[in-house]
Amino acid sequence: MNPRGRPKKNASAMKMLGAQVAVFRRAAGHTQKSLAELVNLDEETIRSVEGGRRPLKEELAARLDELLDTKGALTAGLANLPESDQFPLWAEQYVDHEQEAIAISSYENQLVPGLLQTKPYAEAVFRNRIPAFDKEEIETKTNARMDRQGILHCKDGPTVSFVIWEPVLGLPLGDREVHRSQLGHLRACTELPGVSLQIIPLDRGKHAGLDGPFVVLETPDHQHLAYAESQRGSHWVSDPDEVSIMARNYAMLRSQALTPEESKGLLDRLLGEQ
């Protein structure tokens, strides 16, 4: 059960249900792109559902049953998926908002942000979890994390700002090659349009992010939401006053960090020392 008491669905079963969506789509003569247009979603979302990396939601299942004339097969299949704890409800909600956001501001002081992780680095992160994930769980979670990163490369993707505390860059998760590859990937991401990366160096005497990592999102209808993580859980913040406090913290963090150009220089130096 997840923190809200709602059982989640088994990853293998989600892959099977996603494969059924693909079969029904092709039988109806649709491409992933044409189906996405009909249901007002990104093509990548349909691809992710069909690949089992993104759960099929009840509303979408019902809509696809209608459009593809499947006689309620997808709704029935979703209702009867076996239960597991692969993706807690709060994680699904976060991914949904993240994929739709027009602006994302992310502060991290423990790990490279998920949107900027390489696959080997993400696998190393999940391998360090206590209690341990099994091999299938690590694969499922890693693939889901990689899938999320598509928003950084979309033509109409969000404006994304990252602030990272310097010690994160020195944490050699995996092995030396994984570490170097991750630093190189961070440097490459600084050149993406719409992406800003700033690093807070160790010599700063002031630091507005001591309470831990958080994300502030702006939705297409200009609602502001915040998401915070802790040792034993994560939570959404939607109260405007609380979101305002976190947004102000983020603004202060950006002022305390190196500029984007200085941050590129720091990454270049770290890569040169590897």
PDB file of C-alpha atoms in Angstrom:
ATOM      1  CA  MET A   1       0.000   0.000   0.000  1.00  0.00           C
ATOM      2  CA  ASN A   2       1.149   3.514  -0.634  1.00  0.00           C
ATOM      3  CA  PRO A   3       0.995   6.388   1.886  1.00  0.00           C
ATOM      4  CA  ARG A   4      -2.573   7.202   0.889  1.00  0.00           C
ATOM      5  CA  GLY A   5      -3.748   3.626   1.325  1.00  0.00           C
ATOM      6  CA  ARG A   6      -4.348   2.940  -2.356  1.00  0.00           C
ATOM      7  CA  PRO A   7      -2.806  -0.277  -3.802  1.00  0.00           C
ATOM      8  CA  LYS A   8      -0.637   0.130  -6.882  1.00  0.00           C
ATOM      9  CA  LYS A   9      -0.277  -2.095  -9.884  1.00  0.00           C
ATOM     10  CA  ASN A  10       2.294  -4.748 -10.766  1.00  0.00           C
ATOM     11  CA  ALA A  11       4.931  -3.597 -13.281  1.00  0.00           C
ATOM     12  CA  SER A  12       4.853  -6.780 -15.385  1.00  0.00           C
ATOM     13  CA  ALA A  13       1.082  -6.591 -15.610  1.00  0.00           C
ATOM     14  CA  MET A  14       1.308  -2.943 -16.642  1.00  0.00           C
ATOM     15  CA  LYS A  15       3.613  -3.966 -19.486  1.00  0.00           C
ATOM     16  CA  MET A  16       1.078  -6.564 -20.593  1.00  0.00           C
ATOM     17  CA  LEU A  17      -1.762  -4.043 -20.472  1.00  0.00           C
ATOM     18  CA  GLY A  18       0.385  -1.550 -22.372  1.00  0.00           C
ATOM     19  CA  ALA A  19       1.038  -4.173 -25.054  1.00  0.00           C
ATOM     20  CA  GLN A  20      -2.727  -4.650 -25.370  1.00  0.00           C
ATOM     21  CA  VAL A  21      -3.148  -0.911 -25.908  1.00  0.00           C
ATOM     22  CA  ALA A  22      -0.624  -1.151 -28.752  1.00  0.00           C
ATOM     23  CA  VAL A  23      -2.460  -4.109 -30.335  1.00  0.00           C
ATOM     24  CA  PHE A  24      -5.836  -2.340 -30.145  1.00  0.00           C
ATOM     25  CA  ARG A  25      -4.317   0.869 -31.503  1.00  0.00           C
ATOM     26  CA  ARG A  26      -2.822  -0.835 -34.537  1.00  0.00           C
ATOM     27  CA  ALA A  27      -6.023  -2.798 -35.153  1.00  0.00           C
ATOM     28  CA  ALA A  28      -7.908   0.506 -35.258  1.00  0.00           C
ATOM     29  CA  GLY A  29      -5.446   1.880 -37.804  1.00  0.00           C
ATOM     30  CA  HIS A  30      -3.786   4.467 -35.564  1.00  0.00           C
ATOM     31  CA  THR A  31      -0.172   5.419 -35.080  1.00  0.00           C
ATOM     32  CA  GLN A  32       1.024   6.488 -31.648  1.00  0.00           C
ATOM     33  CA  LYS A  33       1.029  10.057 -32.919  1.00  0.00           C
ATOM     34  CA  SER A  34      -2.514  10.001 -34.307  1.00  0.00           C
ATOM     35  CA  LEU A  35      -3.884   8.370 -31.154  1.00  0.00           C
ATOM     36  CA  ALA A  36      -2.092  10.898 -28.958  1.00  0.00           C
ATOM     37  CA  GLU A  37      -3.690  13.721 -30.913  1.00  0.00           C
ATOM     38  CA  LEU A  38      -7.156  12.217 -30.430  1.00  0.00           C
ATOM     39  CA  VAL A  39      -6.777  12.052 -26.656  1.00  0.00           C
ATOM     40  CA  ASN A  40      -4.873  15.357 -26.351  1.00  0.00           C
ATOM     41  CA  LEU A  41      -1.669  13.800 -25.021  1.00  0.00           C
ATOM     42  CA  ASP A  42       1.945  13.787 -26.140  1.00  0.00           C
ATOM     43  CA  GLU A  43       3.050  10.961 -28.406  1.00  0.00           C
ATOM     44  CA  GLU A  44       5.670  10.104 -25.777  1.00  0.00           C
ATOM     45  CA  THR A  45       2.919   9.494 -23.216  1.00  0.00           C
ATOM     46  CA  ILE A  46       1.243   6.918 -25.464  1.00  0.00           C
ATOM     47  CA  ARG A  47       4.616   5.310 -26.127  1.00  0.00           C
ATOM     48  CA  SER A  48       5.308   5.110 -22.408  1.00  0.00           C
ATOM     49  CA  VAL A  49       1.911   3.583 -21.632  1.00  0.00           C
ATOM     50  CA  GLU A  50       2.374   0.967 -24.347  1.00  0.00           C
ATOM     51  CA  GLY A  51       5.850   0.173 -23.023  1.00  0.00           C
ATOM     52  CA  GLY A  52       4.558  -0.282 -19.466  1.00  0.00           C
ATOM     53  CA  ARG A  53       6.745   2.529 -18.175  1.00  0.00           C
ATOM     54  CA  ARG A  54       3.792   4.796 -17.386  1.00  0.00           C
ATOM     55  CA  PRO A  55       0.621   3.478 -15.725  1.00  0.00           C
ATOM     56  CA  LEU A  56      -2.624   3.529 -17.691  1.00  0.00           C
ATOM     57  CA  LYS A  57      -5.041   5.751 -15.792  1.00  0.00           C
ATOM     58  CA  GLU A  58      -8.751   4.983 -15.450  1.00  0.00           C
ATOM     59  CA  GLU A  59      -9.862   8.037 -17.420  1.00  0.00           C
ATOM     60  CA  LEU A  60      -7.510   7.271 -20.306  1.00  0.00           C
ATOM     61  CA  ALA A  61      -8.494   3.586 -20.324  1.00  0.00           C
ATOM     62  CA  ALA A  62     -12.153   4.538 -20.655  1.00  0.00           C
ATOM     63  CA  ARG A  63     -11.376   7.028 -23.422  1.00  0.00           C
ATOM     64  CA  LEU A  64      -9.327   4.464 -25.353  1.00  0.00           C
ATOM     65  CA  ASP A  65     -12.043   1.849 -24.963  1.00  0.00           C
ATOM     66  CA  GLU A  66     -14.412   4.293 -26.641  1.00  0.00           C
ATOM     67  CA  LEU A  67     -12.065   5.429 -29.407  1.00  0.00           C
ATOM     68  CA  LEU A  68     -10.681   1.977 -30.225  1.00  0.00           C
ATOM     69  CA  ASP A  69     -14.021   0.166 -29.787  1.00  0.00           C
ATOM     70  CA  THR A  70     -12.546  -2.376 -27.368  1.00  0.00           C
ATOM     71  CA  LYS A  71     -15.830  -3.111 -25.548  1.00  0.00           C
ATOM     72  CA  GLY A  72     -14.419  -2.054 -22.181  1.00  0.00           C
ATOM     73  CA  ALA A  73     -11.438  -4.433 -22.349  1.00  0.00           C
ATOM     74  CA  LEU A  74      -8.867  -1.885 -21.169  1.00  0.00           C
ATOM     75  CA  THR A  75     -11.004  -0.636 -18.293  1.00  0.00           C
ATOM     76  CA  ALA A  76     -11.617  -4.214 -17.170  1.00  0.00           C
ATOM     77  CA  GLY A  77      -7.951  -5.106 -17.534  1.00  0.00           C
ATOM     78  CA  LEU A  78      -6.885  -2.102 -15.479  1.00  0.00           C
ATOM     79  CA  ALA A  79      -9.373  -2.918 -12.731  1.00  0.00           C
ATOM     80  CA  ASN A  80      -7.994  -6.445 -12.436  1.00  0.00           C
ATOM     81  CA  LEU A  81      -4.273  -5.790 -12.493  1.00  0.00           C
ATOM     82  CA  PRO A  82      -2.441  -7.493  -9.597  1.00  0.00           C
ATOM     83  CA  GLU A  83      -1.304  -5.165  -6.845  1.00  0.00           C
ATOM     84  CA  SER A  84       2.223  -4.122  -5.909  1.00  0.00           C
ATOM     85  CA  ASP A  85       4.112  -1.125  -4.591  1.00  0.00           C
ATOM     86  CA  GLN A  86       6.099  -0.254  -7.697  1.00  0.00           C
ATOM     87  CA  PHE A  87       4.922   3.352  -8.006  1.00  0.00           C
ATOM     88  CA  PRO A  88       3.327   5.142  -5.027  1.00  0.00           C
ATOM     89  CA  LEU A  89       0.473   7.497  -5.775  1.00  0.00           C
ATOM     90  CA  TRP A  90       2.521  10.581  -4.890  1.00  0.00           C
ATOM     91  CA  ALA A  91       5.156   9.508  -7.439  1.00  0.00           C
ATOM     92  CA  GLU A  92       2.532   9.138 -10.163  1.00  0.00           C
ATOM     93  CA  GLN A  93       1.113  12.543  -9.312  1.00  0.00           C
ATOM     94  CA  TYR A  94       4.546  14.119  -9.429  1.00  0.00           C
ATOM     95  CA  VAL A  95       5.357  12.617 -12.842  1.00  0.00           C
ATOM     96  CA  ASP A  96       1.990  13.770 -14.203  1.00  0.00           C
ATOM     97  CA  HIS A  97       2.573  17.356 -13.079  1.00  0.00           C
ATOM     98  CA  GLU A  98       6.205  17.285 -14.197  1.00  0.00           C
ATOM     99  CA  GLN A  99       5.284  16.144 -17.712  1.00  0.00           C
ATOM    100  CA  GLU A 100       2.718  18.936 -18.062  1.00  0.00           C
ATOM    101  CA  ALA A 101       4.633  21.746 -16.345  1.00  0.00           C
ATOM    102  CA  ILE A 102       5.657  24.881 -18.206  1.00  0.00           C
ATOM    103  CA  ALA A 103       8.374  25.687 -15.653  1.00  0.00           C
ATOM    104  CA  ILE A 104      10.357  23.500 -13.248  1.00  0.00           C
ATOM    105  CA  SER A 105      12.731  24.753 -10.551  1.00  0.00           C
ATOM    106  CA  SER A 106      14.667  21.947  -8.863  1.00  0.00           C
ATOM    107  CA  TYR A 107      17.095  22.115  -5.924  1.00  0.00           C
ATOM    108  CA  GLU A 108      19.129  19.050  -4.966  1.00  0.00           C
ATOM    109  CA  ASN A 109      21.743  18.591  -2.218  1.00  0.00           C
ATOM    110  CA  GLN A 110      22.014  14.788  -2.118  1.00  0.00           C
ATOM    111  CA  LEU A 111      21.945  13.392  -5.659  1.00  0.00           C
ATOM    112  CA  VAL A 112      22.005  14.553  -9.250  1.00  0.00           C
ATOM    113  CA  PRO A 113      18.372  15.457 -10.073  1.00  0.00           C
ATOM    114  CA  GLY A 114      16.468  12.596 -11.688  1.00  0.00           C
ATOM    115  CA  LEU A 115      15.920  14.547 -14.909  1.00  0.00           C
ATOM    116  CA  LEU A 116      19.706  14.850 -15.321  1.00  0.00           C
ATOM    117  CA  GLN A 117      20.787  11.329 -14.331  1.00  0.00           C
ATOM    118  CA  THR A 118      22.438   8.899 -16.722  1.00  0.00           C
ATOM    119  CA  LYS A 119      21.051   5.375 -16.777  1.00  0.00           C
ATOM    120  CA  PRO A 120      24.074   3.818 -14.975  1.00  0.00           C
ATOM    121  CA  TYR A 121      23.915   6.547 -12.318  1.00  0.00           C
ATOM    122  CA  ALA A 122      20.172   6.003 -11.805  1.00  0.00           C
ATOM    123  CA  GLU A 123      20.750   2.249 -11.488  1.00  0.00           C
ATOM    124  CA  ALA A 124      23.432   2.924  -8.866  1.00  0.00           C
ATOM    125  CA  VAL A 125      21.008   5.160  -6.962  1.00  0.00           C
ATOM    126  CA  PHE A 126      18.362   2.431  -6.846  1.00  0.00           C
ATOM    127  CA  ARG A 127      20.922  -0.241  -5.924  1.00  0.00           C
ATOM    128  CA  ASN A 128      21.773   1.751  -2.790  1.00  0.00           C
ATOM    129  CA  ARG A 129      18.204   1.654  -1.498  1.00  0.00           C
ATOM    130  CA  ILE A 130      17.549   0.019   1.895  1.00  0.00           C
ATOM    131  CA  PRO A 131      15.681  -2.339   1.963  1.00  0.00           C
ATOM    132  CA  ALA A 132      17.064  -3.401  -1.387  1.00  0.00           C
ATOM    133  CA  PHE A 133      15.068  -3.386  -4.606  1.00  0.00           C
ATOM    134  CA  ASP A 134      15.171  -6.586  -6.638  1.00  0.00           C
ATOM    135  CA  LYS A 135      16.551  -6.621 -10.185  1.00  0.00           C
ATOM    136  CA  GLU A 136      13.151  -6.156 -11.827  1.00  0.00           C
ATOM    137  CA  GLU A 137      12.274  -3.214  -9.587  1.00  0.00           C
ATOM    138  CA  ILE A 138      15.578  -1.495 -10.371  1.00  0.00           C
ATOM    139  CA  GLU A 139      15.038  -1.982 -14.100  1.00  0.00           C
ATOM    140  CA  THR A 140      11.454  -0.699 -13.964  1.00  0.00           C
ATOM    141  CA  LYS A 141      12.299   2.365 -11.897  1.00  0.00           C
ATOM    142  CA  THR A 142      15.380   3.184 -13.960  1.00  0.00           C
ATOM    143  CA  ASN A 143      13.447   2.974 -17.235  1.00  0.00           C
ATOM    144  CA  ALA A 144      10.708   5.185 -15.792  1.00  0.00           C
ATOM    145  CA  ARG A 145      13.292   7.756 -14.751  1.00  0.00           C
ATOM    146  CA  MET A 146      14.888   7.752 -18.199  1.00  0.00           C
ATOM    147  CA  ASP A 147      11.466   8.139 -19.791  1.00  0.00           C
ATOM    148  CA  ARG A 148      10.773  11.287 -17.751  1.00  0.00           C
ATOM    149  CA  GLN A 149      13.785  12.998 -19.284  1.00  0.00           C
ATOM    150  CA  GLY A 150      12.052  13.344 -22.626  1.00  0.00           C
ATOM    151  CA  ILE A 151      10.619  16.692 -21.521  1.00  0.00           C
ATOM    152  CA  LEU A 152      14.121  18.219 -21.691  1.00  0.00           C
ATOM    153  CA  HIS A 153      14.234  17.512 -25.419  1.00  0.00           C
ATOM    154  CA  CYS A 154      10.665  18.391 -26.446  1.00  0.00           C
ATOM    155  CA  LYS A 155      10.136  21.271 -28.842  1.00  0.00           C
ATOM    156  CA  ASP A 156       7.586  22.820 -26.472  1.00  0.00           C
ATOM    157  CA  GLY A 157       9.198  21.558 -23.267  1.00  0.00           C
ATOM    158  CA  PRO A 158       9.247  23.450 -19.973  1.00  0.00           C
ATOM    159  CA  THR A 159      11.742  26.053 -18.866  1.00  0.00           C
ATOM    160  CA  VAL A 160      13.870  24.158 -16.361  1.00  0.00           C
ATOM    161  CA  SER A 161      16.238  25.506 -13.707  1.00  0.00           C
ATOM    162  CA  PHE A 162      18.463  23.278 -11.585  1.00  0.00           C
ATOM    163  CA  VAL A 163      20.486  24.285  -8.527  1.00  0.00           C
ATOM    164  CA  ILE A 164      22.845  21.617  -7.184  1.00  0.00           C
ATOM    165  CA  TRP A 165      25.081  21.744  -4.115  1.00  0.00           C
ATOM    166  CA  GLU A 166      28.702  21.029  -5.036  1.00  0.00           C
ATOM    167  CA  PRO A 167      29.171  17.918  -2.794  1.00  0.00           C
ATOM    168  CA  VAL A 168      26.689  16.076  -5.049  1.00  0.00           C
ATOM    169  CA  LEU A 169      29.239  16.288  -7.866  1.00  0.00           C
ATOM    170  CA  GLY A 170      31.873  14.530  -5.761  1.00  0.00           C
ATOM    171  CA  LEU A 171      29.726  11.536  -4.777  1.00  0.00           C
ATOM    172  CA  PRO A 172      31.151   8.630  -6.838  1.00  0.00           C
ATOM    173  CA  LEU A 173      28.058   6.461  -7.129  1.00  0.00           C
ATOM    174  CA  GLY A 174      28.614   3.314  -9.184  1.00  0.00           C
ATOM    175  CA  ASP A 175      32.260   3.428 -10.181  1.00  0.00           C
ATOM    176  CA  ARG A 176      34.777   5.883 -11.602  1.00  0.00           C
ATOM    177  CA  GLU A 177      33.440   5.581 -15.131  1.00  0.00           C
ATOM    178  CA  VAL A 178      29.823   6.045 -14.011  1.00  0.00           C
ATOM    179  CA  HIS A 179      30.886   9.134 -12.075  1.00  0.00           C
ATOM    180  CA  ARG A 180      32.810  10.666 -14.961  1.00  0.00           C
ATOM    181  CA  SER A 181      30.041   9.875 -17.423  1.00  0.00           C
ATOM    182  CA  GLN A 182      27.512  11.557 -15.134  1.00  0.00           C
ATOM    183  CA  LEU A 183      29.621  14.709 -14.880  1.00  0.00           C
ATOM    184  CA  GLY A 184      29.978  14.745 -18.656  1.00  0.00           C
ATOM    185  CA  HIS A 185      26.228  14.358 -19.056  1.00  0.00           C
ATOM    186  CA  LEU A 186      25.610  17.270 -16.697  1.00  0.00           C
ATOM    187  CA  ARG A 187      27.953  19.408 -18.764  1.00  0.00           C
ATOM    188  CA  ALA A 188      26.132  18.429 -21.962  1.00  0.00           C
ATOM    189  CA  CYS A 189      22.762  19.246 -20.401  1.00  0.00           C
ATOM    190  CA  THR A 190      23.929  22.809 -19.708  1.00  0.00           C
ATOM    191  CA  GLU A 191      23.788  23.372 -23.474  1.00  0.00           C
ATOM    192  CA  LEU A 192      20.154  22.295 -23.843  1.00  0.00           C
ATOM    193  CA  PRO A 193      17.755  25.108 -24.766  1.00  0.00           C
ATOM    194  CA  GLY A 194      15.507  26.090 -21.897  1.00  0.00           C
ATOM    195  CA  VAL A 195      17.761  24.442 -19.294  1.00  0.00           C
ATOM    196  CA  SER A 196      19.770  26.327 -16.663  1.00  0.00           C
ATOM    197  CA  LEU A 197      22.182  24.615 -14.264  1.00  0.00           C
ATOM    198  CA  GLN A 198      23.811  26.386 -11.314  1.00  0.00           C
ATOM    199  CA  ILE A 199      26.086  24.959  -8.650  1.00  0.00           C
ATOM    200  CA  ILE A 200      26.370  26.201  -5.079  1.00  0.00           C
ATOM    201  CA  PRO A 201      30.065  25.935  -4.174  1.00  0.00           C
ATOM    202  CA  LEU A 202      31.322  24.707  -0.834  1.00  0.00           C
ATOM    203  CA  ASP A 203      32.821  28.048   0.107  1.00  0.00           C
ATOM    204  CA  ARG A 204      29.474  29.851   0.380  1.00  0.00           C
ATOM    205  CA  GLY A 205      28.781  31.151   3.887  1.00  0.00           C
ATOM    206  CA  LYS A 206      25.028  31.331   3.294  1.00  0.00           C
ATOM    207  CA  HIS A 207      22.784  28.527   2.062  1.00  0.00           C
ATOM    208  CA  ALA A 208      18.981  28.704   1.706  1.00  0.00           C
ATOM    209  CA  GLY A 209      18.559  24.970   1.028  1.00  0.00           C
ATOM    210  CA  LEU A 210      19.601  23.375   4.314  1.00  0.00           C
ATOM    211  CA  ASP A 211      16.141  21.841   4.840  1.00  0.00           C
ATOM    212  CA  GLY A 212      16.625  19.497   1.890  1.00  0.00           C
ATOM    213  CA  PRO A 213      15.749  19.053  -1.791  1.00  0.00           C
ATOM    214  CA  PHE A 214      12.551  20.379  -3.337  1.00  0.00           C
ATOM    215  CA  VAL A 215      10.918  21.232  -6.658  1.00  0.00           C
ATOM    216  CA  VAL A 216       8.602  24.096  -7.584  1.00  0.00           C
ATOM    217  CA  LEU A 217       6.383  23.580 -10.645  1.00  0.00           C
ATOM    218  CA  GLU A 218       4.219  25.922 -12.692  1.00  0.00           C
ATOM    219  CA  THR A 219       1.277  24.239 -14.438  1.00  0.00           C
ATOM    220  CA  PRO A 220      -0.160  25.262 -17.833  1.00  0.00           C
ATOM    221  CA  ASP A 221      -2.929  27.182 -16.036  1.00  0.00           C
ATOM    222  CA  HIS A 222      -0.240  29.021 -14.007  1.00  0.00           C
ATOM    223  CA  GLN A 223      -0.878  27.221 -10.746  1.00  0.00           C
ATOM    224  CA  HIS A 224       2.254  26.874  -8.617  1.00  0.00           C
ATOM    225  CA  LEU A 225       2.931  23.630  -6.761  1.00  0.00           C
ATOM    226  CA  ALA A 226       5.882  22.442  -4.713  1.00  0.00           C
ATOM    227  CA  TYR A 227       7.220  18.980  -3.975  1.00  0.00           C
ATOM    228  CA  ALA A 228       9.588  18.168  -1.108  1.00  0.00           C
ATOM    229  CA  GLU A 229      11.492  15.023  -0.186  1.00  0.00           C
ATOM    230  CA  SER A 230      12.632  13.643   3.160  1.00  0.00           C
ATOM    231  CA  GLN A 231      14.258  10.471   4.492  1.00  0.00           C
ATOM    232  CA  ARG A 232      11.012   8.529   4.805  1.00  0.00           C
ATOM    233  CA  GLY A 233       8.671  10.130   2.336  1.00  0.00           C
ATOM    234  CA  SER A 234       7.686  12.948   0.041  1.00  0.00           C
ATOM    235  CA  HIS A 235       4.797  15.365  -0.042  1.00  0.00           C
ATOM    236  CA  TRP A 236       3.024  17.909  -2.208  1.00  0.00           C
ATOM    237  CA  VAL A 237       2.640  21.528  -1.172  1.00  0.00           C
ATOM    238  CA  SER A 238      -0.230  23.411  -2.813  1.00  0.00           C
ATOM    239  CA  ASP A 239      -1.018  26.084  -0.209  1.00  0.00           C
ATOM    240  CA  PRO A 240      -0.078  29.381  -1.924  1.00  0.00           C
ATOM    241  CA  ASP A 241       1.652  30.758   1.175  1.00  0.00           C
ATOM    242  CA  GLU A 242       3.822  27.666   1.597  1.00  0.00           C
ATOM    243  CA  VAL A 243       4.620  27.465  -2.110  1.00  0.00           C
ATOM    244  CA  SER A 244       5.611  31.138  -1.999  1.00  0.00           C
ATOM    245  CA  ILE A 245       8.089  30.419   0.796  1.00  0.00           C
ATOM    246  CA  MET A 246       9.693  27.627  -1.221  1.00  0.00           C
ATOM    247  CA  ALA A 247       9.797  29.774  -4.349  1.00  0.00           C
ATOM    248  CA  ARG A 248      11.561  32.499  -2.369  1.00  0.00           C
ATOM    249  CA  ASN A 249      14.018  29.940  -1.029  1.00  0.00           C
ATOM    250  CA  TYR A 250      14.740  28.874  -4.579  1.00  0.00           C
ATOM    251  CA  ALA A 251      15.283  32.465  -5.691  1.00  0.00           C
ATOM    252  CA  MET A 252      17.758  32.914  -2.827  1.00  0.00           C
ATOM    253  CA  LEU A 253      19.541  29.680  -3.766  1.00  0.00           C
ATOM    254  CA  ARG A 254      20.027  30.946  -7.318  1.00  0.00           C
ATOM    255  CA  SER A 255      21.531  34.160  -5.995  1.00  0.00           C
ATOM    256  CA  GLN A 256      23.917  32.159  -3.767  1.00  0.00           C
ATOM    257  CA  ALA A 257      24.979  29.805  -6.560  1.00  0.00           C
ATOM    258  CA  LEU A 258      27.564  30.252  -9.280  1.00  0.00           C
ATOM    259  CA  THR A 259      26.198  31.706 -12.497  1.00  0.00           C
ATOM    260  CA  PRO A 260      25.361  29.207 -15.276  1.00  0.00           C
ATOM    261  CA  GLU A 261      28.605  30.092 -17.073  1.00  0.00           C
ATOM    262  CA  GLU A 262      30.667  29.743 -13.878  1.00  0.00           C
ATOM    263  CA  SER A 263      28.959  26.416 -13.222  1.00  0.00           C
ATOM    264  CA  LYS A 264      29.974  25.184 -16.677  1.00  0.00           C
ATOM    265  CA  GLY A 265      33.529  26.176 -15.828  1.00  0.00           C
ATOM    266  CA  LEU A 266      33.427  24.188 -12.591  1.00  0.00           C
ATOM    267  CA  LEU A 267      32.173  21.102 -14.419  1.00  0.00           C
ATOM    268  CA  ASP A 268      34.931  21.518 -17.025  1.00  0.00           C
ATOM    269  CA  ARG A 269      37.535  21.646 -14.259  1.00  0.00           C
ATOM    270  CA  LEU A 270      36.116  18.581 -12.534  1.00  0.00           C
ATOM    271  CA  LEU A 271      36.126  16.663 -15.814  1.00  0.00           C
ATOM    272  CA  GLY A 272      39.698  17.724 -16.448  1.00  0.00           C
ATOM    273  CA  GLU A 273      40.731  16.322 -13.078  1.00  0.00           C
ATOM    274  CA  GLN A 274      39.114  12.932 -13.686  1.00  0.00           C
TER     275      GLN A 274
END
